[in-house]
mmCIF file of C-alpha atoms and ligand atoms in Angstrom:
data_model
loop_
_atom_site.group_PDB
_atom_site.id
_atom_site.type_symbol
_atom_site.label_atom_id
_atom_site.label_comp_id
_atom_site.label_asym_id
_atom_site.label_seq_id
_atom_site.Cartn_x
_atom_site.Cartn_y
_atom_site.Cartn_z
ATOM 1 C CA MET A 279 100.737 145.258 101.913
ATOM 2 C CA THR A 280 102.322 142.156 103.606
ATOM 3 C CA GLU A 281 99.639 140.475 105.885
ATOM 4 C CA ASN A 282 100.603 142.049 108.609
ATOM 5 C CA GLU A 283 99.424 145.238 109.484
ATOM 6 C CA GLU A 284 100.023 146.200 112.957
ATOM 7 C CA THR A 285 103.805 147.564 113.999
ATOM 8 C CA GLY A 286 106.189 145.378 115.780
ATOM 9 C CA PRO A 287 107.787 141.961 113.989
ATOM 10 C CA GLY A 288 107.279 140.998 110.175
ATOM 11 C CA ILE A 289 106.599 138.282 108.662
ATOM 12 C CA LEU A 290 108.002 134.924 107.481
ATOM 13 C CA TYR A 291 106.679 133.596 104.380
ATOM 14 C CA VAL A 292 107.413 129.982 103.204
ATOM 15 C CA ALA A 293 106.611 130.954 99.464
ATOM 16 C CA ALA A 294 106.570 127.681 97.088
ATOM 17 C CA THR A 295 107.698 128.458 93.392
ATOM 18 C CA PRO A 296 107.242 126.211 90.526
ATOM 19 C CA ILE A 297 109.177 122.809 89.824
ATOM 20 C CA GLY A 298 109.226 124.192 86.340
ATOM 21 C CA ASN A 299 105.905 125.805 84.726
ATOM 22 C CA LEU A 300 106.548 129.209 85.325
ATOM 23 C CA GLU A 301 102.179 128.967 84.756
ATOM 24 C CA ASP A 302 102.100 127.471 88.149
ATOM 25 C CA ILE A 303 103.039 129.943 90.639
ATOM 26 C CA THR A 304 99.803 131.134 92.747
ATOM 27 C CA LEU A 305 98.661 134.695 92.656
ATOM 28 C CA ARG A 306 99.395 134.945 96.087
ATOM 29 C CA CYS A 307 103.646 134.089 96.329
ATOM 30 C CA LEU A 308 102.935 136.722 93.480
ATOM 31 C CA ARG A 309 101.721 139.299 95.632
ATOM 32 C CA VAL A 310 103.570 139.014 98.251
ATOM 33 C CA LEU A 311 107.111 138.453 97.045
ATOM 34 C CA GLY A 312 106.350 141.780 95.753
ATOM 35 C CA ASP A 313 105.454 143.386 98.788
ATOM 36 C CA VAL A 314 107.823 141.632 100.970
ATOM 37 C CA ASP A 315 110.711 144.113 102.478
ATOM 38 C CA LEU A 316 113.335 140.844 100.924
ATOM 39 C CA ILE A 317 113.559 137.801 99.676
ATOM 40 C CA ALA A 318 115.648 135.120 100.990
ATOM 41 C CA ALA A 319 116.653 132.601 98.445
ATOM 42 C CA GLU A 320 118.645 129.889 98.200
ATOM 43 C CA ASP A 321 120.082 130.263 94.847
ATOM 44 C CA THR A 322 119.979 134.144 94.341
ATOM 45 C CA ARG A 323 120.342 134.555 90.306
ATOM 46 C CA HIS A 324 117.592 131.897 89.953
ATOM 47 C CA THR A 325 115.244 133.659 91.811
ATOM 48 C CA ARG A 326 116.394 136.458 89.612
ATOM 49 C CA LYS A 327 115.199 135.354 86.780
ATOM 50 C CA LEU A 328 111.904 134.091 88.034
ATOM 51 C CA LEU A 329 111.260 137.459 89.611
ATOM 52 C CA THR A 330 112.385 139.269 86.759
ATOM 53 C CA HIS A 331 109.771 137.194 84.729
ATOM 54 C CA PHE A 332 107.178 138.706 86.577
ATOM 55 C CA GLN A 333 108.499 141.548 86.240
ATOM 56 C CA ILE A 334 109.477 142.271 90.306
ATOM 57 C CA SER A 335 112.372 144.009 91.471
ATOM 58 C CA THR A 336 112.124 143.101 95.448
ATOM 59 C CA PRO A 337 115.936 142.795 96.645
ATOM 60 C CA LEU A 338 117.360 139.019 97.494
ATOM 61 C CA ILE A 339 119.293 137.955 99.504
ATOM 62 C CA SER A 340 121.026 134.427 99.367
ATOM 63 C CA TYR A 341 120.121 131.555 101.904
ATOM 64 C CA TYR A 342 121.362 127.978 101.540
ATOM 65 C CA ARG A 343 122.024 125.314 103.270
ATOM 66 C CA GLU A 344 125.987 125.822 104.004
ATOM 67 C CA LYS A 345 124.543 129.352 105.525
ATOM 68 C CA GLU A 346 121.424 128.655 106.848
ATOM 69 C CA THR A 347 122.616 128.527 110.209
ATOM 70 C CA GLU A 348 124.941 131.714 109.676
ATOM 71 C CA ARG A 349 122.174 133.498 108.021
ATOM 72 C CA SER A 350 119.295 132.666 110.335
ATOM 73 C CA PRO A 351 120.530 134.364 113.072
ATOM 74 C CA GLN A 352 120.499 138.247 110.501
ATOM 75 C CA LEU A 353 117.356 137.534 108.839
ATOM 76 C CA ILE A 354 115.591 136.708 112.422
ATOM 77 C CA GLN A 355 117.074 140.366 113.820
ATOM 78 C CA ARG A 356 116.170 141.714 110.343
ATOM 79 C CA LEU A 357 111.926 140.401 110.870
ATOM 80 C CA LEU A 358 111.947 141.145 114.604
ATOM 81 C CA ASP A 359 113.332 144.886 113.052
ATOM 82 C CA GLY A 360 110.016 144.828 111.989
ATOM 83 C CA GLU A 361 110.796 143.524 108.007
ATOM 84 C CA SER A 362 109.048 141.044 106.349
ATOM 85 C CA ILE A 363 110.432 138.189 104.104
ATOM 86 C CA ALA A 364 110.364 135.251 101.656
ATOM 87 C CA LEU A 365 111.942 132.334 101.943
ATOM 88 C CA VAL A 366 112.058 130.694 99.118
ATOM 89 C CA SER A 367 113.840 127.609 97.425
ATOM 90 C CA ASP A 368 114.961 126.826 93.869
ATOM 91 C CA ALA A 369 112.071 125.380 93.130
ATOM 92 C CA GLY A 370 109.192 123.859 94.731
ATOM 93 C CA THR A 371 108.962 124.380 98.813
ATOM 94 C CA PRO A 372 111.044 124.919 100.994
ATOM 95 C CA GLY A 373 112.068 122.710 103.399
ATOM 96 C CA ILE A 374 111.104 119.979 101.513
ATOM 97 C CA SER A 375 114.682 118.360 100.828
ATOM 98 C CA ASP A 376 115.512 121.745 100.327
ATOM 99 C CA PRO A 377 117.145 124.852 103.264
ATOM 100 C CA GLY A 378 114.742 126.406 104.708
ATOM 101 C CA ALA A 379 113.522 124.691 108.682
ATOM 102 C CA VAL A 380 116.700 126.415 110.302
ATOM 103 C CA LEU A 381 115.175 130.334 109.745
ATOM 104 C CA VAL A 382 111.354 128.670 110.330
ATOM 105 C CA ALA A 383 112.373 127.040 113.625
ATOM 106 C CA ALA A 384 114.356 129.967 114.603
ATOM 107 C CA ALA A 385 111.180 132.193 113.585
ATOM 108 C CA HIS A 386 108.776 130.002 115.900
ATOM 109 C CA ARG A 387 111.828 130.345 118.564
ATOM 110 C CA ASN A 388 111.471 134.048 118.482
ATOM 111 C CA GLN A 389 107.125 134.720 118.324
ATOM 112 C CA ILE A 390 107.737 136.068 114.458
ATOM 113 C CA ARG A 391 105.173 135.105 112.484
ATOM 114 C CA VAL A 392 104.940 132.194 109.716
ATOM 115 C CA VAL A 393 102.678 132.317 106.823
ATOM 116 C CA PRO A 394 103.241 129.135 104.474
ATOM 117 C CA LEU A 395 102.302 129.710 101.186
ATOM 118 C CA PRO A 396 101.108 126.632 99.661
ATOM 119 C CA GLY A 397 102.433 125.977 95.846
ATOM 120 C CA PRO A 398 103.962 123.722 93.556
ATOM 121 C CA SER A 399 106.204 120.114 95.058
ATOM 122 C CA ALA A 400 107.448 117.515 93.279
ATOM 123 C CA VAL A 401 106.324 114.878 96.088
ATOM 124 C CA THR A 402 102.986 116.072 95.636
ATOM 125 C CA THR A 403 102.748 116.412 91.696
ATOM 126 C CA ALA A 404 103.778 113.257 91.469
ATOM 127 C CA LEU A 405 101.545 111.444 94.039
ATOM 128 C CA SER A 406 98.557 113.143 92.275
ATOM 129 C CA ALA A 407 99.377 111.490 89.248
ATOM 130 C CA ALA A 408 101.102 108.235 90.511
ATOM 131 C CA GLY A 409 97.187 105.953 91.108
ATOM 132 C CA ILE A 410 98.235 104.877 94.528
ATOM 133 C CA THR A 411 94.893 104.246 95.797
ATOM 134 C CA LYS A 412 96.311 103.317 99.627
ATOM 135 C CA PRO A 413 96.380 107.154 101.329
ATOM 136 C CA HIS A 414 98.930 106.487 103.402
ATOM 137 C CA PHE A 415 102.511 107.601 101.880
ATOM 138 C CA LEU A 416 106.249 107.930 103.408
ATOM 139 C CA PHE A 417 108.430 110.155 102.058
ATOM 140 C CA LEU A 418 112.323 110.118 102.483
ATOM 141 C CA GLY A 419 113.420 112.103 99.931
ATOM 142 C CA PHE A 420 116.748 111.305 98.192
ATOM 143 C CA ALA A 421 118.895 108.102 99.337
ATOM 144 C CA PRO A 422 121.787 107.539 101.080
ATOM 145 C CA LYS A 423 124.363 107.865 97.563
ATOM 146 C CA LYS A 424 126.499 105.213 99.319
ATOM 147 C CA LYS A 425 126.255 101.810 97.700
ATOM 148 C CA SER A 426 125.450 99.903 100.675
ATOM 149 C CA GLN A 427 123.239 102.505 102.790
ATOM 150 C CA ARG A 428 120.793 102.702 100.650
ATOM 151 C CA ARG A 429 120.767 99.429 100.695
ATOM 152 C CA THR A 430 120.614 99.166 104.608
ATOM 153 C CA LEU A 431 117.701 101.752 104.181
ATOM 154 C CA LEU A 432 115.615 99.802 101.102
ATOM 155 C CA THR A 433 115.906 96.306 103.652
ATOM 156 C CA SER A 434 114.302 98.265 106.601
ATOM 157 C CA LEU A 435 111.345 99.094 104.455
ATOM 158 C CA THR A 436 110.710 96.591 102.662
ATOM 159 C CA ASP A 437 107.920 94.776 105.001
ATOM 160 C CA SER A 438 106.778 99.141 105.174
ATOM 161 C CA PRO A 439 102.649 99.207 104.352
ATOM 162 C CA TRP A 440 103.505 102.091 102.873
ATOM 163 C CA SER A 441 103.876 103.990 99.666
ATOM 164 C CA LEU A 442 107.527 104.823 99.175
ATOM 165 C CA VAL A 443 108.635 108.314 97.592
ATOM 166 C CA PHE A 444 111.792 109.249 96.577
ATOM 167 C CA TYR A 445 113.906 112.441 95.478
ATOM 168 C CA GLU A 446 116.120 110.911 92.662
ATOM 169 C CA SER A 447 119.017 112.378 90.292
ATOM 170 C CA PRO A 448 119.424 110.902 86.554
ATOM 171 C CA ARG A 449 122.719 110.539 87.692
ATOM 172 C CA ARG A 450 121.870 107.925 90.710
ATOM 173 C CA ILE A 451 118.332 106.574 89.344
ATOM 174 C CA GLU A 452 119.658 103.599 87.737
ATOM 175 C CA GLY A 453 121.594 102.641 91.019
ATOM 176 C CA LEU A 454 118.626 102.720 92.733
ATOM 177 C CA LEU A 455 116.036 101.267 90.849
ATOM 178 C CA THR A 456 118.333 98.474 90.464
ATOM 179 C CA ASP A 457 118.508 97.913 94.082
ATOM 180 C CA ILE A 458 115.542 98.072 94.795
ATOM 181 C CA LEU A 459 115.041 95.341 92.522
ATOM 182 C CA ALA A 460 117.347 93.211 94.255
ATOM 183 C CA ILE A 461 116.121 93.873 97.503
ATOM 184 C CA MET A 462 112.487 94.267 97.061
ATOM 185 C CA GLY A 463 111.717 92.533 94.963
ATOM 186 C CA ASP A 464 109.271 93.520 91.123
ATOM 187 C CA ARG A 465 107.747 95.514 92.764
ATOM 188 C CA ASP A 466 105.214 98.116 91.145
ATOM 189 C CA CYS A 467 106.108 101.423 90.692
ATOM 190 C CA PHE A 468 106.255 104.694 89.553
ATOM 191 C CA TRP A 469 108.095 107.866 88.237
ATOM 192 C CA GLY A 470 107.736 111.335 87.589
ATOM 193 C CA ARG A 471 110.397 112.772 85.491
ATOM 194 C CA GLU A 472 111.154 116.653 84.352
ATOM 195 C CA LEU A 473 106.585 117.226 85.823
ATOM 196 C CA THR A 474 105.242 119.898 84.679
ATOM 197 C CA LYS A 475 107.979 120.804 81.881
ATOM 198 C CA THR A 476 107.573 120.502 78.393
ATOM 199 C CA TYR A 477 109.073 116.911 78.464
ATOM 200 C CA GLU A 478 107.440 115.632 81.271
ATOM 201 C CA ASP A 479 107.315 111.789 81.615
ATOM 202 C CA LEU A 480 105.200 109.209 83.692
ATOM 203 C CA HIS A 481 105.812 105.743 83.630
ATOM 204 C CA LYS A 482 103.946 103.554 86.323
ATOM 205 C CA GLY A 483 104.520 99.009 86.056
ATOM 206 C CA PRO A 484 107.370 97.052 87.684
ATOM 207 C CA VAL A 485 110.606 98.456 88.643
ATOM 208 C CA SER A 486 111.649 95.860 86.227
ATOM 209 C CA SER A 487 110.356 98.309 83.322
ATOM 210 C CA LEU A 488 111.072 100.772 85.023
ATOM 211 C CA LEU A 489 114.971 99.796 85.060
ATOM 212 C CA GLU A 490 115.116 98.969 81.570
ATOM 213 C CA HIS A 491 113.640 102.527 80.590
ATOM 214 C CA ALA A 492 116.113 104.476 82.360
ATOM 215 C CA SER A 493 118.554 101.772 81.030
ATOM 216 C CA GLY A 494 119.680 104.488 78.330
ATOM 217 C CA GLY A 495 121.258 106.687 80.376
ATOM 218 C CA TYR A 496 119.654 109.973 81.959
ATOM 219 C CA SER A 497 121.910 112.986 81.073
ATOM 220 C CA ARG A 498 119.270 115.637 82.533
ATOM 221 C CA GLY A 499 115.871 115.221 83.927
ATOM 222 C CA GLU A 500 114.588 115.104 87.824
ATOM 223 C CA PHE A 501 112.524 112.717 89.839
ATOM 224 C CA VAL A 502 110.552 111.394 92.027
ATOM 225 C CA LEU A 503 109.958 107.278 92.583
ATOM 226 C CA VAL A 504 107.106 105.690 94.303
ATOM 227 C CA ILE A 505 106.819 102.771 95.499
ATOM 228 C CA GLU A 506 104.367 100.885 96.558
ATOM 229 C CA PRO A 507 103.971 98.093 99.436
ATOM 230 C CA GLY A 508 104.850 94.621 98.331
ATOM 231 C CA SER A 509 102.401 92.250 97.969
ATOM 232 C CA MET A 510 102.140 90.160 100.732
ATOM 233 C CA VAL A 511 101.742 93.898 102.592
ATOM 234 C CA ARG A 512 99.322 94.822 100.011
ATOM 235 C CA ALA A 513 97.711 91.202 101.031
ATOM 236 C CA GLU A 514 97.371 91.136 104.311
ATOM 237 C CA GLY A 515 96.072 95.134 104.443
ATOM 238 C CA GLU A 516 93.103 94.614 102.060
ATOM 239 C CA ASN A 517 92.821 91.272 104.600
ATOM 240 C CA LEU A 518 92.708 93.348 108.128
ATOM 241 C CA GLN A 519 90.686 96.477 106.600
ATOM 242 C CA GLU A 520 88.202 93.474 105.505
ATOM 243 C CA LEU A 521 87.985 92.267 108.831
ATOM 244 C CA LEU A 522 88.020 95.329 110.755
ATOM 245 C CA VAL A 523 84.723 96.610 108.259
ATOM 246 C CA TRP A 524 83.487 92.897 109.005
ATOM 247 C CA TYR A 525 84.193 93.856 113.040
ATOM 248 C CA ARG A 526 82.528 96.741 113.393
ATOM 249 C CA ASP A 527 79.599 96.794 111.194
ATOM 250 C CA ASN A 528 78.483 92.952 112.844
ATOM 251 C CA THR A 529 80.261 93.076 116.873
ATOM 252 C CA SER A 530 79.496 94.898 119.753
ATOM 253 C CA LEU A 531 82.963 95.041 120.373
ATOM 254 C CA SER A 532 85.027 98.282 120.762
ATOM 255 C CA LEU A 533 87.745 99.752 118.707
ATOM 256 C CA LYS A 534 90.337 98.715 121.720
ATOM 257 C CA ASP A 535 88.987 95.362 121.705
ATOM 258 C CA VAL A 536 88.972 94.895 118.023
ATOM 259 C CA SER A 537 92.522 95.778 117.302
ATOM 260 C CA ARG A 538 93.521 94.313 120.158
ATOM 261 C CA LYS A 539 92.032 91.007 118.661
ATOM 262 C CA LEU A 540 93.119 91.438 115.642
ATOM 263 C CA ALA A 541 96.519 92.247 116.517
ATOM 264 C CA GLY A 542 97.099 88.959 118.281
ATOM 265 C CA ASP A 543 95.187 86.664 115.129
ATOM 266 C CA LEU A 544 97.419 88.159 112.223
ATOM 267 C CA GLY A 545 99.949 89.041 114.369
ATOM 268 C CA LEU A 546 99.880 92.296 113.153
ATOM 269 C CA SER A 547 101.470 95.409 115.682
ATOM 270 C CA ARG A 548 98.474 96.286 118.119
ATOM 271 C CA SER A 549 99.158 100.140 116.615
ATOM 272 C CA ARG A 550 99.320 99.185 112.950
ATOM 273 C CA VAL A 551 96.177 98.235 112.992
ATOM 274 C CA TYR A 552 94.316 100.491 115.794
ATOM 275 C CA GLN A 553 95.515 102.977 113.203
ATOM 276 C CA GLU A 554 93.823 101.014 110.659
ATOM 277 C CA ALA A 555 90.741 100.663 112.521
ATOM 278 C CA LEU A 556 90.682 104.450 113.628
ATOM 279 C CA GLY A 557 90.527 105.009 109.861
ATOM 280 C CA ILE A 558 87.918 102.710 109.375
ATOM 281 C CA TYR A 559 85.716 103.719 112.496
ATOM 282 C CA LYS A 560 85.538 107.072 111.164
ATOM 283 C CA LYS A 561 84.322 106.235 108.147
ATOM 284 C CA LYS A 562 81.310 105.121 109.590
ATOM 285 C CA ASN A 563 81.031 107.926 111.966
ATOM 286 C CA ASP A 564 81.179 109.932 109.519
ATOM 287 C CA SER A 565 78.928 108.435 106.992
ATOM 288 C CA HIS A 566 75.900 108.677 109.971
ATOM 289 C CA SER A 567 77.239 112.869 111.204
HETATM 290 N N1 SAM B 881 111.467 122.010 97.513
HETATM 291 C C1 SAM B 881 111.548 120.886 96.524
HETATM 292 C C2 SAM B 881 110.073 120.321 96.063
HETATM 293 O O1 SAM B 881 109.263 120.925 97.270
HETATM 294 O O2 SAM B 881 110.073 119.385 95.335
HETATM 295 C C3 SAM B 881 112.479 119.782 96.173
HETATM 296 C C4 SAM B 881 113.751 120.145 95.801
HETATM 297 S S1 SAM B 881 115.209 118.806 96.266
HETATM 298 C C5 SAM B 881 116.252 119.311 96.078
HETATM 299 C C6 SAM B 881 114.955 118.495 94.185
HETATM 300 C C7 SAM B 881 114.959 117.038 93.933
HETATM 301 O O3 SAM B 881 112.991 117.633 93.891
HETATM 302 C C8 SAM B 881 115.167 116.559 92.688
HETATM 303 O O4 SAM B 881 116.255 115.864 92.209
HETATM 304 C C9 SAM B 881 113.661 116.093 92.021
HETATM 305 O O5 SAM B 881 114.121 114.256 92.952
HETATM 306 C C10 SAM B 881 112.885 116.622 92.735
HETATM 307 N N2 SAM B 881 112.215 117.394 91.699
HETATM 308 C C11 SAM B 881 112.140 118.742 91.532
HETATM 309 N N3 SAM B 881 111.410 119.092 90.456
HETATM 310 C C12 SAM B 881 110.979 117.853 89.883
HETATM 311 C C13 SAM B 881 110.495 118.137 88.628
HETATM 312 N N4 SAM B 881 109.936 119.232 87.751
HETATM 313 N N5 SAM B 881 109.873 116.251 88.150
HETATM 314 C C14 SAM B 881 110.131 115.180 89.029
HETATM 315 N N6 SAM B 881 111.443 115.737 90.623
HETATM 316 C C15 SAM B 881 110.901 117.203 90.810
#
């Protein structure tokens, strides 16, 4: 049985599948893939192999990037008619640098229940192994293929206080690392290559060392690259946090007043200081509750 016991529209399940190691599929995902009426897959041949491995014989229909707009109304109609559908991509979580969003948005518009089935994604897998101590990151998916656009994007992100996460192919990893070194300096970086697969390769160090590692060229392997904030931004962030803790513990100023004061003193944007302050003040409240 799917999770919809009532009659009426079916459910759209958004199902995460392994990014390499088949053992990473969840029990819930296997049950749902076996129970639904239809599986909408980015590449039906690819997903057929997964289903065969787990002895699942649910019918498949293709749902790939170029077909999203055309295919969605047809799938929505089937959902409205009461069928349940699981949406999967070739690897990881649909909608994360993969097709899916068009169908999911249409389901919401049509009051069709959307049920996400959490599971593997390269971005969370890489971050879990990257040892990034700051809690915030900015996920950017694939960098632009054109060098000029890529460089413009990196320039705009140079002062980001957050770690930056990119997906990259083996053909372009060297180009991306070269641009990072040229534009952002020798930042601390991390790459997760072939995550969960036999030749899994994790590498953490300055971007120059990653570039050296990559310069032999990679014919295969997929990358997640994490770039840590520059040292200026990091130092400023640490200083800001210390000051916020001091003001919180030693003055009766409100969170708003402290944010206004420190933004002025340090020449930072008020909203950024306010966001940081919220976290610091919440920590204290949480420890008292
Ligand atoms: N939807 C997927 C997810 O949730 O991670 C991402 C799909 S995107 C089209 C494919 C990219 O994800 C690859 O080019 C690579 O950058 C990254 N990726 C996927 N599997 C990976 C793996 N096993 N190791 C490292 N990166 C991976």
